[in-house]
Amino acid sequence: MNKMLVKRGMAFMLAGAVTLGLTACGKPAGNTGNATNSNAAGTASAGAGQPVELKFSHIWGGAVDPFTPAAKKVIDDYQKANQNVKITVDTNENEAYKTKIKAMAGANELPDLFSTWGGGFSKPFIDSNSVLAIDSYITEETRSKLVNGAFNNLTYDGKIYGMPFFLAAGALFVNSELFEKNSVKIPATYEELLTAVKAFKSKGITPMAVSGKDKWTIAMYFDVMALRAAGPDKIVKTLTKQGSFKDPEFLNAAQRFKELIDAGAFSKGAAGVSNDEAEVPFYDGKVPMMFKGSWAAGKADAKDSKVAGKIKVISFPAIPNGVGNAKQFTGGAVDAVMVSANTKNKDEAVKFQMYFAENFAKESYLAGASMPAWKSEGVDESKLPATLVEVVNLTKDAEGFTIWWDTLLAGKDTETYLNALQELFMGTKTPEQFVDSLQTMYGK
């Protein structure tokens, strides 16, 4: 891969990405403390001040998670440079974490710092005054290090509540070796995708990897199909209750998704399989396709990967009668770390928050696990894994990014969506019934 091409692609991605997000109404989270010093982000400043313990909850603890080593390194580095600071870490798997962090917020027991997602997911935390607004801590120097639109999904009522680290993009990861061996064409259109699904199914090969148990992985597929059907503007307006799910575009997306299901795109046992379990056959080279976020590149090119060098990254194709196109992506700068409004060490917590966000972005990028929401000066992109380079090049001409539904939606609306989608996936709801369930978010 040409090094300059990679750099140009990444430069476009980092400098020009447009994130379609939610600027929701929320209440200020109390006193934001004093302005930060110049060491708040980037370099941990050594010192022997008063002992400080910070409790930090996040999702990167799995043995096979490519982000786990990066998170541990950043935390360890900070503590070595700030020996008066002890960071106590608590980790949980994605779905369990979401449930736990919501319960902790409801009980007013949030840890000093916690990983989260912007948009509607964190809005209840903001509305309940549970999160520290950090505007007064963010210097122009820090702002200059972040990509354009990095705070879009973390701004509520004009105030910033979180520091982002990743820039994610949804893409279709395909095993080119399996396509070649089975004489199946890598799809460029929806019709070719449907043909590929049927071709693999006829050979006894499960075409697409998904977890029906971890509902967010089903949503990865439906979200992009809805984006293709309705386009980004209608998606954002409808999910923020300025439209209607009864518009024909949403039924079109549901019917096309059901069409893939009926064609045998997914394993019959997917409903009882977790995300970690569902990914195994793809990374073992037995399943040819998986739609996931750009973080999947890290596993594809891991040292012990069975599919390294075999994965091609493509955009999910446009669907018939849809108004969206293949240059529109799901994702954006969504993942973030926030500080509890009740922390007893606001300045120290924010200092670590900014250090973690910037350095976790860099370490995860170097590991080939993600694209950063921080500009990547000093990073040699020629050493990046080939699959991540493919994601970068795929998205360099992106028209925009629309965050995932379960992130953009707020509170119970998220569960309404995911539960209805799971029922559509399992065949207990028709596309029409699915759309009707979504419309209940509007109270009518």
Coordinates of N, CA and C in Angstrom, one line a residue, residues 20 57 86 99 242 249 296 308 313 342 378:
L20 N -22.8 13.6 11.8 CA -24.2 14.0 12.1 C -24.6 13.5 13.4
S57 N -14.4 3.0 35.3 CA -15.2 1.9 34.8 C -15.1 2.0 33.2
K86 N -3.8 6.8 42.2 CA -4.1 5.4 42.1 C -5.4 5.2 41.3
T99 N -25.8 -1.9 31.0 CA -26.8 -2.0 32.0 C -26.3 -1.5 33.3
Q242 N -38.7 14.2 15.2 CA -39.1 15.3 14.3 C -39.6 14.8 13.0
E249 N -39.8 4.8 3.8 CA -38.3 4.4 3.8 C -38.0 3.4 4.9
A296 N -13.1 -3.8 14.0 CA -12.9 -5.2 13.6 C -11.6 -5.4 12.8
A308 N -5.8 -13.0 8.3 CA -4.9 -11.9 8.0 C -4.5 -11.9 6.5
V313 N -12.4 -4.7 2.6 CA -13.4 -3.9 3.3 C -14.2 -3.1 2.2
N342 N -20.0 14.1 40.8 CA -19.8 13.9 42.3 C -18.4 13.6 42.6
G378 N 3.0 12.4 13.8 CA 4.0 11.6 14.4 C 3.7 10.1 14.4

